[in-house]
Amino acid sequence: WYPTTVEELKTFIAVHVLMGLCILPQVTVLSSDPIFAATTVPELMSKTRFEKLTENIHCSDNSKAVPKGQPGHDRLHKLRPLIDALNSCLKEVYVPSRCQFEESTVPFKGRSSGKQYMPVKRGYKVWCLADTQTGFVSHFEIYSGKKDASSDSFLSLGESVVLGLCHTYNHSRRLIAFNHFFSSYRLMKTMHDRGLYAVGMVRASRRGLTGDAEERGESLFRTKGCVSAVKWQDSKPVMVLSTFHNPEDITTVRSKNRDGSSSVITCPRAVAEYDAIMGGVDRFEKRRERYAIGRRSAKWWHRLLYFLVDLAIVNSFIMWDCTHGGRCDQLSFRTALVRQLAVGQGTTSRGRPSYLVKNKQGVSGVPEDVRLVQVGKHLPIKATRRRCRECSAKKKQTRTTVMCSQCRVPLCVTPCFQDFHSK
């Protein structure tokens, strides 16, 4: 073992991100079988060094942690500095207008006191507050189990979690949406008193919410102070509580019939808008799971660490996508991130990743951090007869049987080969 550096830790993260793009059965194949060398992971870091860093990486000082059983003990002390830093940063860089509150799950089958019993999805619960349009997670909390009694002990779990994560937005008049696990009249009233609007689905059998709408498309409502309860009859009864919508507002929606056809029926605006804005956390989860880092680990907090890294990457991609008009997909974004983190490790160059800018005329499909780096490794090889890429950019109809071994594009030996790799 020898001390690590900031540059090496960046490369360590880059390897994890790259392994999320090029999924391998296990880390050992990187050195045991040369066929996997095509992933470029062995060029970035050796297997032995990767395993050593994985064994010794820490996010906090264990000697400063409060022992278990004593007041102030934090079950997530191994990740607390990173969690606090992320939450602080997320609130500063992005301010959502409408938010959805939902839980995310980090799979983990090992033994840990913080893991929650969920027969279908075993692992950790992560409460997420996400933007309803983009899926950007602006605040999160990892649920580690029941806490000690406090002044808010009269609140249910769902109520205390929502109020805890939304306290930074008090008196901002934002709209917060959530499902039936969190919804209650008491929560709606408390949020309204704190300057927040809310809308949430509740079970139709909830006590005190009696009354039936007989035909499909019919609705009824009741109000109590600032809270409205709206019940709508679709194929099944649907009920929402809201402090934001006028319960008398009606709109139309398209609904499917049992025979597969669809028809337009009337619907309360509160129900229609609730259905429209729910899905922010699902958008985040879909992006995260597509290229998730998540490697198997016996250490419980490693799984959560991978989740936090993925959360930061997905949020960064969402911000880039919003500010640059969707000019790259998440795969290109993560690939560019790997190149940027691994600067100086023999595979990348400094400067702005070319995956994130529009391709220039004549070099379309070949990023600059591939085309202009380590030119000595770019050798001419024999290929089928094709149009020269450089000549095509100059409106010339020239064909060649030579191709660059790294860029994989056809080029004339002279002068196109040199020109292509130098400008």
Short mmCIF file of C-alpha atoms in Angstrom, two decimals:
data_model
loop_
_atom_site.label_atom_id
_atom_site.label_comp_id
_atom_site.label_asym_id
_atom_site.label_seq_id
_atom_site.Cartn_x
_atom_site.Cartn_y
_atom_site.Cartn_z
CA TRP A 1 0.00 0.00 0.00
CA TYR A 2 1.12 3.55 -0.73
CA PRO A 3 -0.73 6.87 -0.24
CA THR A 4 -3.25 7.82 -2.87
CA THR A 5 -3.78 11.19 -4.56
CA VAL A 6 -6.74 13.27 -5.68
CA GLU A 7 -5.99 12.39 -9.31
CA GLU A 8 -5.96 8.67 -8.51
CA LEU A 9 -9.27 8.90 -6.64
CA LYS A 10 -10.81 10.63 -9.65
CA THR A 11 -9.56 7.78 -11.82
CA PHE A 12 -10.97 5.32 -9.27
CA ILE A 13 -14.41 6.91 -9.67
CA ALA A 14 -13.95 6.97 -13.45
CA VAL A 15 -13.35 3.21 -13.43
CA HIS A 16 -16.58 2.67 -11.49
CA VAL A 17 -18.53 4.81 -13.95
CA LEU A 18 -16.93 3.00 -16.90
CA MET A 19 -17.83 -0.38 -15.42
CA GLY A 20 -21.44 0.82 -15.28
CA LEU A 21 -21.26 1.39 -19.04
CA CYS A 22 -19.35 -1.83 -19.81
CA ILE A 23 -20.90 -4.34 -17.41
CA LEU A 24 -18.52 -7.15 -16.42
CA PRO A 25 -19.34 -10.28 -14.37
CA GLN A 26 -16.54 -9.57 -11.87
CA VAL A 27 -13.47 -7.38 -11.47
CA THR A 28 -10.98 -10.26 -11.70
CA VAL A 29 -11.63 -10.80 -15.43
CA LEU A 30 -9.87 -7.52 -16.16
CA SER A 31 -6.50 -9.14 -15.56
CA SER A 32 -7.29 -12.82 -16.11
CA ASP A 33 -8.62 -12.61 -19.67
CA PRO A 34 -7.09 -10.28 -22.31
CA ILE A 35 -10.39 -10.08 -24.22
CA PHE A 36 -11.67 -7.62 -21.60
CA ALA A 37 -8.76 -5.26 -22.21
CA ALA A 38 -10.94 -3.56 -24.83
CA THR A 39 -12.75 -1.79 -21.98
CA THR A 40 -9.57 0.31 -21.35
CA VAL A 41 -10.04 -0.31 -17.60
CA PRO A 42 -6.61 -2.04 -17.27
CA GLU A 43 -5.00 1.04 -18.82
CA LEU A 44 -6.53 3.28 -16.17
CA MET A 45 -5.82 1.20 -13.06
CA SER A 46 -4.51 -2.25 -12.18
CA LYS A 47 -6.82 -4.79 -10.57
CA THR A 48 -4.69 -4.95 -7.43
CA ARG A 49 -4.71 -1.20 -6.93
CA PHE A 50 -8.45 -1.03 -7.62
CA GLU A 51 -9.12 -3.65 -4.95
CA LYS A 52 -6.83 -1.92 -2.45
CA LEU A 53 -8.62 1.39 -2.90
CA THR A 54 -12.01 -0.32 -2.59
CA GLU A 55 -10.95 -1.95 0.68
CA ASN A 56 -9.59 1.24 2.24
CA ILE A 57 -11.84 4.01 0.94
CA HIS A 58 -13.67 5.99 3.66
CA CYS A 59 -16.00 8.99 3.70
CA SER A 60 -15.58 9.82 7.40
CA ASP A 61 -13.25 9.38 10.37
CA ASN A 62 -14.44 6.32 12.31
CA SER A 63 -12.56 7.45 15.44
CA LYS A 64 -14.87 10.48 15.74
CA ALA A 65 -18.11 8.48 15.49
CA VAL A 66 -20.38 8.26 18.54
CA PRO A 67 -20.45 4.60 19.72
CA LYS A 68 -23.61 2.59 19.26
CA GLY A 69 -26.01 2.79 22.18
CA GLN A 70 -24.93 6.27 23.25
CA PRO A 71 -26.95 9.47 22.68
CA GLY A 72 -26.19 11.06 19.33
CA HIS A 73 -25.20 7.82 17.59
CA ASP A 74 -25.68 8.06 13.83
CA ARG A 75 -26.23 4.80 11.97
CA LEU A 76 -25.09 6.50 8.77
CA HIS A 77 -21.96 8.10 10.24
CA LYS A 78 -19.79 6.45 7.57
CA LEU A 79 -21.59 8.49 4.90
CA ARG A 80 -22.84 11.51 6.83
CA PRO A 81 -20.23 14.04 5.55
CA LEU A 82 -20.98 13.08 1.94
CA ILE A 83 -24.76 13.12 2.48
CA ASP A 84 -24.66 16.58 4.08
CA ALA A 85 -22.35 17.96 1.38
CA LEU A 86 -24.57 16.63 -1.42
CA ASN A 87 -27.80 17.96 0.08
CA SER A 88 -26.22 21.36 0.65
CA CYS A 89 -24.97 21.53 -2.94
CA LEU A 90 -28.22 20.29 -4.52
CA LYS A 91 -30.28 23.00 -2.84
CA GLU A 92 -27.97 25.71 -4.19
CA VAL A 93 -27.68 24.66 -7.83
CA TYR A 94 -31.32 23.83 -8.64
CA VAL A 95 -34.59 25.19 -7.25
CA PRO A 96 -37.67 23.25 -8.46
CA SER A 97 -41.09 24.86 -8.78
CA ARG A 98 -43.18 21.72 -8.32
CA CYS A 99 -41.86 18.72 -6.41
CA GLN A 100 -42.79 15.09 -5.97
CA PHE A 101 -42.05 13.18 -2.79
CA GLU A 102 -41.39 9.46 -3.23
CA GLU A 103 -39.14 6.68 -1.99
CA SER A 104 -36.29 5.08 -3.89
CA THR A 105 -34.74 1.70 -3.07
CA VAL A 106 -31.06 0.74 -2.94
CA PRO A 107 -30.87 -3.07 -3.29
CA PHE A 108 -28.87 -4.84 -0.57
CA LYS A 109 -29.17 -8.46 0.57
CA GLY A 110 -26.45 -8.42 3.22
CA ARG A 111 -26.82 -7.91 6.96
CA SER A 112 -27.28 -4.39 8.30
CA SER A 113 -29.37 -2.77 11.02
CA GLY A 114 -30.39 0.01 8.64
CA LYS A 115 -31.81 -2.29 5.97
CA GLN A 116 -35.61 -2.28 5.80
CA TYR A 117 -37.80 -5.36 5.55
CA MET A 118 -39.39 -5.29 2.11
CA PRO A 119 -40.22 -8.80 0.83
CA VAL A 120 -40.13 -7.78 -2.84
CA LYS A 121 -37.30 -5.22 -2.82
CA ARG A 122 -34.79 -5.86 -0.04
CA GLY A 123 -32.51 -2.96 0.73
CA TYR A 124 -32.45 0.64 1.92
CA LYS A 125 -35.18 3.23 1.61
CA VAL A 126 -34.15 6.64 0.33
CA TRP A 127 -36.71 9.44 0.61
CA CYS A 128 -36.36 11.70 -2.43
CA LEU A 129 -37.77 15.14 -3.20
CA ALA A 130 -37.59 15.51 -6.99
CA ASP A 131 -38.64 18.05 -9.60
CA THR A 132 -41.81 16.81 -11.31
CA GLN A 133 -40.70 17.74 -14.84
CA THR A 134 -37.00 16.82 -14.97
CA GLY A 135 -36.59 14.30 -12.14
CA PHE A 136 -33.78 16.34 -10.51
CA VAL A 137 -33.47 15.22 -6.87
CA SER A 138 -33.13 18.42 -4.84
CA HIS A 139 -33.09 16.76 -1.41
CA PHE A 140 -32.89 13.21 -0.06
CA GLU A 141 -32.66 11.29 3.18
CA ILE A 142 -31.58 7.68 3.73
CA TYR A 143 -33.98 5.99 6.13
CA SER A 144 -32.03 4.13 8.81
CA GLY A 145 -34.86 3.06 11.10
CA LYS A 146 -37.00 4.49 13.87
CA LYS A 147 -35.49 7.47 15.67
CA ASP A 148 -35.74 8.47 19.29
CA ALA A 149 -38.89 10.21 20.50
CA SER A 150 -38.95 13.97 19.96
CA SER A 151 -41.34 16.90 20.01
CA ASP A 152 -42.79 15.61 16.74
CA SER A 153 -43.38 12.08 18.03
CA PHE A 154 -47.14 12.47 17.45
CA LEU A 155 -46.51 12.53 13.69
CA SER A 156 -46.53 9.38 11.58
CA LEU A 157 -43.41 8.26 9.72
CA GLY A 158 -44.65 9.63 6.41
CA GLU A 159 -45.64 12.98 7.91
CA SER A 160 -42.36 13.51 9.74
CA VAL A 161 -40.29 12.61 6.66
CA VAL A 162 -42.17 15.02 4.37
CA LEU A 163 -41.99 17.90 6.84
CA GLY A 164 -38.31 17.23 7.49
CA LEU A 165 -37.25 17.28 3.85
CA CYS A 166 -39.48 20.19 2.85
CA HIS A 167 -38.52 22.56 5.67
CA THR A 168 -36.04 24.45 3.45
CA TYR A 169 -38.93 25.44 1.15
CA ASN A 170 -41.23 26.74 3.89
CA HIS A 171 -43.20 29.88 2.90
CA SER A 172 -42.17 29.50 -0.74
CA ARG A 173 -45.71 28.55 -1.90
CA ARG A 174 -44.38 25.54 -3.83
CA LEU A 175 -46.60 22.61 -4.72
CA ILE A 176 -45.54 19.24 -3.24
CA ALA A 177 -47.15 15.99 -4.47
CA PHE A 178 -46.99 12.57 -2.79
CA ASN A 179 -48.83 9.24 -2.65
CA HIS A 180 -51.17 7.67 -0.10
CA PHE A 181 -48.33 6.52 2.20
CA PHE A 182 -47.66 10.13 3.20
CA SER A 183 -51.07 11.79 2.71
CA SER A 184 -53.22 12.84 5.65
CA TYR A 185 -55.36 15.80 6.62
CA ARG A 186 -52.94 16.68 9.43
CA LEU A 187 -49.99 16.80 7.02
CA MET A 188 -51.90 18.94 4.52
CA LYS A 189 -52.94 21.39 7.23
CA THR A 190 -49.43 21.63 8.68
CA MET A 191 -47.84 22.23 5.27
CA HIS A 192 -50.39 24.94 4.47
CA ASP A 193 -49.57 26.67 7.77
CA ARG A 194 -45.89 26.58 6.76
CA GLY A 195 -46.53 28.22 3.40
CA LEU A 196 -46.51 25.11 1.18
CA TYR A 197 -49.22 23.75 -1.12
CA ALA A 198 -49.77 20.01 -1.29
CA VAL A 199 -51.71 17.42 -3.24
CA GLY A 200 -51.73 13.72 -2.47
CA MET A 201 -53.68 10.58 -3.14
CA VAL A 202 -55.44 8.82 -0.28
CA ARG A 203 -57.21 5.50 -0.02
CA ALA A 204 -60.91 5.72 -0.83
CA SER A 205 -61.70 3.79 2.35
CA ARG A 206 -60.03 6.39 4.62
CA ARG A 207 -62.15 7.16 7.69
CA GLY A 208 -64.19 10.33 7.40
CA LEU A 209 -64.15 10.35 3.60
CA THR A 210 -67.47 8.63 2.93
CA GLY A 211 -69.76 9.06 -0.06
CA ASP A 212 -69.87 7.31 -3.42
CA ALA A 213 -69.92 8.53 -7.00
CA GLU A 214 -72.03 6.01 -8.85
CA GLU A 215 -71.29 6.44 -12.57
CA ARG A 216 -67.97 6.70 -14.32
CA GLY A 217 -66.82 10.30 -14.62
CA GLU A 218 -68.88 11.50 -11.66
CA SER A 219 -67.17 13.22 -8.74
CA LEU A 220 -67.93 14.75 -5.38
CA PHE A 221 -65.91 16.75 -2.87
CA ARG A 222 -65.81 17.94 0.70
CA THR A 223 -63.78 20.73 2.28
CA LYS A 224 -62.51 21.34 5.79
CA GLY A 225 -60.72 24.60 6.25
CA CYS A 226 -57.94 24.85 3.66
CA VAL A 227 -58.07 21.15 2.70
CA SER A 228 -60.32 19.72 -0.02
CA ALA A 229 -61.09 16.03 -0.50
CA VAL A 230 -62.07 15.14 -4.08
CA LYS A 231 -63.44 11.72 -5.02
CA TRP A 232 -63.74 10.68 -8.66
CA GLN A 233 -65.20 7.50 -10.13
CA ASP A 234 -63.14 5.91 -12.91
CA SER A 235 -63.00 2.13 -13.30
CA LYS A 236 -62.27 2.36 -9.55
CA PRO A 237 -62.82 5.24 -7.12
CA VAL A 238 -59.90 7.70 -6.93
CA MET A 239 -59.50 10.21 -4.12
CA VAL A 240 -57.03 13.06 -3.54
CA LEU A 241 -56.50 15.68 -0.86
CA SER A 242 -55.38 19.13 -1.96
CA THR A 243 -54.71 22.59 -0.57
CA PHE A 244 -53.88 23.99 -4.02
CA HIS A 245 -56.82 23.19 -6.32
CA ASN A 246 -60.38 24.44 -6.44
CA PRO A 247 -62.47 21.27 -5.90
CA GLU A 248 -65.15 22.59 -8.27
CA ASP A 249 -62.80 22.85 -11.28
CA ILE A 250 -63.56 20.16 -13.86
CA THR A 251 -61.58 19.13 -16.94
CA THR A 252 -61.67 16.19 -19.36
CA VAL A 253 -59.32 13.21 -19.68
CA ARG A 254 -59.08 10.24 -22.00
CA SER A 255 -59.73 6.93 -20.28
CA LYS A 256 -59.50 3.35 -21.53
CA ASN A 257 -62.53 1.10 -21.57
CA ARG A 258 -62.59 -2.61 -20.81
CA ASP A 259 -62.81 -3.51 -24.50
CA GLY A 260 -59.58 -1.62 -25.23
CA SER A 261 -61.19 1.47 -26.72
CA SER A 262 -60.85 4.92 -25.17
CA SER A 263 -63.34 7.63 -24.36
CA VAL A 264 -63.28 11.20 -23.06
CA ILE A 265 -64.82 11.65 -19.60
CA THR A 266 -65.00 14.49 -17.10
CA CYS A 267 -62.47 14.59 -14.27
CA PRO A 268 -61.72 16.99 -11.39
CA ARG A 269 -58.69 19.15 -12.15
CA ALA A 270 -57.07 18.13 -8.86
CA VAL A 271 -57.03 14.46 -9.93
CA ALA A 272 -55.88 15.22 -13.49
CA GLU A 273 -52.99 17.44 -12.38
CA TYR A 274 -51.93 15.01 -9.66
CA ASP A 275 -51.64 12.27 -12.28
CA ALA A 276 -49.71 14.61 -14.60
CA ILE A 277 -47.09 15.80 -12.12
CA MET A 278 -46.37 12.47 -10.42
CA GLY A 279 -43.38 10.68 -11.89
CA GLY A 280 -40.36 12.85 -11.06
CA VAL A 281 -38.65 10.20 -8.93
CA ASP A 282 -39.51 7.54 -11.52
CA ARG A 283 -37.71 9.61 -14.17
CA PHE A 284 -34.67 9.83 -11.89
CA GLU A 285 -34.74 6.08 -11.16
CA LYS A 286 -35.01 5.20 -14.84
CA ARG A 287 -31.91 7.25 -15.66
CA ARG A 288 -29.97 5.98 -12.65
CA GLU A 289 -30.66 2.29 -13.20
CA ARG A 290 -29.76 2.37 -16.89
CA TYR A 291 -26.02 2.81 -16.23
CA ALA A 292 -25.90 2.22 -12.47
CA ILE A 293 -22.49 1.75 -10.87
CA GLY A 294 -23.88 -0.61 -8.20
CA ARG A 295 -21.34 -3.40 -7.73
CA ARG A 296 -21.89 -6.17 -5.21
CA SER A 297 -20.31 -5.51 -1.85
CA ALA A 298 -20.37 -7.08 1.59
CA LYS A 299 -20.00 -3.64 3.17
CA TRP A 300 -23.44 -2.10 3.52
CA TRP A 301 -22.31 1.49 3.09
CA HIS A 302 -20.54 0.76 -0.22
CA ARG A 303 -23.91 0.15 -1.86
CA LEU A 304 -25.15 3.49 -0.59
CA LEU A 305 -21.93 5.19 -1.72
CA TYR A 306 -22.48 3.93 -5.27
CA PHE A 307 -26.06 5.23 -5.11
CA LEU A 308 -24.86 8.68 -4.06
CA VAL A 309 -22.32 8.82 -6.90
CA ASP A 310 -25.03 7.82 -9.38
CA LEU A 311 -27.36 10.44 -7.92
CA ALA A 312 -24.74 13.15 -8.43
CA ILE A 313 -24.09 12.02 -12.01
CA VAL A 314 -27.77 11.86 -12.98
CA ASN A 315 -28.46 15.28 -11.45
CA SER A 316 -25.48 16.72 -13.32
CA PHE A 317 -26.74 15.24 -16.57
CA ILE A 318 -30.22 16.70 -15.98
CA MET A 319 -28.74 20.16 -15.44
CA TRP A 320 -26.64 19.86 -18.59
CA ASP A 321 -29.62 18.62 -20.58
CA CYS A 322 -31.81 21.52 -19.38
CA THR A 323 -29.23 24.22 -20.12
CA HIS A 324 -27.99 22.88 -23.48
CA GLY A 325 -31.23 21.77 -25.10
CA GLY A 326 -30.72 18.00 -25.08
CA ARG A 327 -27.59 17.97 -27.23
CA CYS A 328 -26.28 14.69 -25.79
CA ASP A 329 -27.70 11.58 -24.16
CA GLN A 330 -26.69 10.13 -20.80
CA LEU A 331 -24.35 7.56 -22.37
CA SER A 332 -22.33 10.30 -24.06
CA PHE A 333 -22.39 12.36 -20.87
CA ARG A 334 -21.04 9.51 -18.73
CA THR A 335 -18.43 8.65 -21.37
CA ALA A 336 -17.23 12.26 -21.38
CA LEU A 337 -17.19 12.22 -17.57
CA VAL A 338 -14.92 9.16 -17.58
CA ARG A 339 -12.52 10.90 -19.95
CA GLN A 340 -12.52 14.06 -17.85
CA LEU A 341 -11.95 12.25 -14.54
CA ALA A 342 -9.17 10.10 -15.99
CA VAL A 343 -7.12 13.02 -17.35
CA GLY A 344 -3.41 12.17 -17.24
CA GLN A 345 -3.91 8.39 -17.18
CA GLY A 346 -2.97 7.83 -20.82
CA THR A 347 -6.41 7.80 -22.43
CA THR A 348 -7.69 11.37 -22.30
CA SER A 349 -6.78 14.97 -23.00
CA ARG A 350 -7.40 18.20 -21.17
CA GLY A 351 -10.09 20.62 -22.19
CA ARG A 352 -13.82 20.50 -22.79
CA PRO A 353 -15.09 16.98 -23.58
CA SER A 354 -16.08 16.95 -27.23
CA TYR A 355 -19.00 14.59 -26.57
CA LEU A 356 -20.82 17.56 -25.09
CA VAL A 357 -20.53 19.88 -28.10
CA LYS A 358 -21.83 19.66 -31.63
CA ASN A 359 -19.51 17.80 -33.99
CA LYS A 360 -17.51 19.98 -36.35
CA GLN A 361 -17.74 19.75 -40.13
CA GLY A 362 -15.44 17.06 -41.47
CA VAL A 363 -14.75 15.19 -38.23
CA SER A 364 -18.28 14.09 -37.37
CA GLY A 365 -18.36 11.05 -35.10
CA VAL A 366 -14.77 11.34 -33.80
CA PRO A 367 -14.39 13.35 -30.57
CA GLU A 368 -11.33 15.57 -30.26
CA ASP A 369 -10.17 13.81 -27.10
CA VAL A 370 -9.74 10.70 -29.28
CA ARG A 371 -8.66 12.25 -32.57
CA LEU A 372 -5.98 14.63 -31.25
CA VAL A 373 -4.54 12.61 -28.34
CA GLN A 374 -1.65 10.13 -28.50
CA VAL A 375 -1.29 10.60 -32.23
CA GLY A 376 1.64 8.18 -32.21
CA LYS A 377 -0.79 5.32 -31.63
CA HIS A 378 -2.90 6.31 -34.65
CA LEU A 379 -1.52 4.06 -37.40
CA PRO A 380 -2.73 3.59 -40.99
CA ILE A 381 -4.15 0.12 -41.63
CA LYS A 382 -5.61 -1.66 -44.65
CA ALA A 383 -9.37 -1.42 -45.14
CA THR A 384 -12.07 -1.66 -47.77
CA ARG A 385 -12.19 1.09 -50.37
CA ARG A 386 -14.20 4.03 -49.01
CA ARG A 387 -14.48 7.80 -49.30
CA CYS A 388 -11.80 9.78 -47.47
CA ARG A 389 -13.29 11.62 -44.49
CA GLU A 390 -11.02 14.66 -44.86
CA CYS A 391 -11.59 14.95 -48.60
CA SER A 392 -15.35 14.67 -48.12
CA ALA A 393 -15.24 17.69 -45.82
CA LYS A 394 -13.59 19.59 -48.68
CA LYS A 395 -16.25 18.44 -51.18
CA LYS A 396 -13.80 16.11 -52.95
CA GLN A 397 -14.75 12.64 -54.22
CA THR A 398 -11.58 10.73 -53.23
CA ARG A 399 -11.56 7.05 -52.27
CA THR A 400 -8.89 5.27 -50.24
CA THR A 401 -8.05 1.83 -48.87
CA VAL A 402 -6.38 3.20 -45.73
CA MET A 403 -8.06 3.67 -42.34
CA CYS A 404 -6.88 5.05 -38.97
CA SER A 405 -6.50 2.24 -36.43
CA GLN A 406 -7.82 4.39 -33.54
CA CYS A 407 -10.38 6.72 -35.13
CA ARG A 408 -11.70 4.00 -37.47
CA VAL A 409 -12.28 6.45 -40.34
CA PRO A 410 -10.96 6.20 -43.94
CA LEU A 411 -8.20 8.69 -44.81
CA CYS A 412 -5.75 9.31 -47.63
CA VAL A 413 -2.15 8.59 -46.57
CA THR A 414 -1.03 12.06 -47.62
CA PRO A 415 -1.86 14.73 -46.70
CA CYS A 416 -5.24 13.86 -45.14
CA PHE A 417 -3.94 11.48 -42.46
CA GLN A 418 -1.73 14.16 -40.92
CA ASP A 419 -4.25 16.97 -41.38
CA PHE A 420 -7.04 14.98 -39.73
CA HIS A 421 -4.98 14.39 -36.57
CA SER A 422 -3.53 17.88 -36.23
CA LYS A 423 -6.43 20.35 -36.49
#
